[in-house]
CSV table of C-alpha atoms in Angstrom, one decimal:
chain,number,residue,atom,x,y,z
A,1,UNK,CA,121.3,117.2,92.2
A,2,UNK,CA,121.5,121.0,91.7
A,3,UNK,CA,118.2,120.9,89.8
A,4,UNK,CA,116.6,119.0,92.6
A,5,UNK,CA,117.9,121.4,95.2
A,6,UNK,CA,116.7,124.4,93.2
A,7,UNK,CA,113.2,122.8,92.8
A,8,UNK,CA,113.1,122.0,96.5
A,9,UNK,CA,113.8,125.7,97.3
A,10,UNK,CA,111.5,127.0,94.6
A,11,UNK,CA,108.5,124.9,95.7
A,12,UNK,CA,109.2,125.7,99.4
A,13,UNK,CA,108.9,122.0,100.1
A,14,UNK,CA,110.6,122.3,103.5
A,15,UNK,CA,108.0,124.8,104.7
A,16,UNK,CA,105.2,122.7,103.4
A,17,UNK,CA,106.5,119.6,105.1
A,18,UNK,CA,107.1,121.5,108.3
A,19,UNK,CA,103.6,122.8,108.4
A,20,UNK,CA,102.1,119.3,107.6
A,21,UNK,CA,104.1,117.6,110.3
A,22,UNK,CA,103.0,120.3,112.8
A,23,UNK,CA,99.4,119.8,111.8
A,24,UNK,CA,99.8,116.0,112.3
A,25,UNK,CA,101.4,116.4,115.7
A,26,UNK,CA,98.5,118.6,116.8
A,27,UNK,CA,96.1,115.8,115.7
A,28,UNK,CA,98.1,113.1,117.6
A,29,UNK,CA,95.8,111.1,119.7
A,30,UNK,CA,98.4,108.5,120.9
A,31,UNK,CA,97.8,106.1,118.0
A,32,UNK,CA,101.3,105.4,116.9
A,33,UNK,CA,100.3,103.4,113.8
A,34,UNK,CA,98.0,106.3,112.6
A,35,UNK,CA,100.8,108.8,113.3
A,36,UNK,CA,103.3,106.8,111.3
A,37,UNK,CA,100.9,106.5,108.4
A,38,UNK,CA,100.2,110.2,108.4
A,39,UNK,CA,104.0,111.0,108.4
A,40,UNK,CA,104.6,108.6,105.6
A,41,UNK,CA,101.8,110.2,103.6
A,42,UNK,CA,103.4,113.6,104.0
A,43,UNK,CA,106.8,112.2,102.8
A,44,UNK,CA,105.2,110.5,99.8
A,45,UNK,CA,103.2,113.6,98.8
A,46,UNK,CA,106.2,115.8,99.0
A,47,UNK,CA,109.0,113.7,97.6
A,48,UNK,CA,111.1,115.4,94.9
A,49,UNK,CA,111.0,112.4,92.5
A,50,UNK,CA,107.2,113.0,92.3
A,51,UNK,CA,107.8,116.5,91.2
A,52,UNK,CA,110.0,115.4,88.3
A,53,UNK,CA,107.6,112.6,87.3
A,54,UNK,CA,104.9,115.1,86.5
């Protein structure tokens, strides 16, 4: 857990996710399905297990 927390901090994942979600919300056109898919994509692209798989 400590290694994951350190990697999360080192890679600035929180800032990356915050920016990505902000960008998504600016693009929101009222399509909830599209919005949910974009948010899930951000989650999948930035999950810590992905970092340790590589």
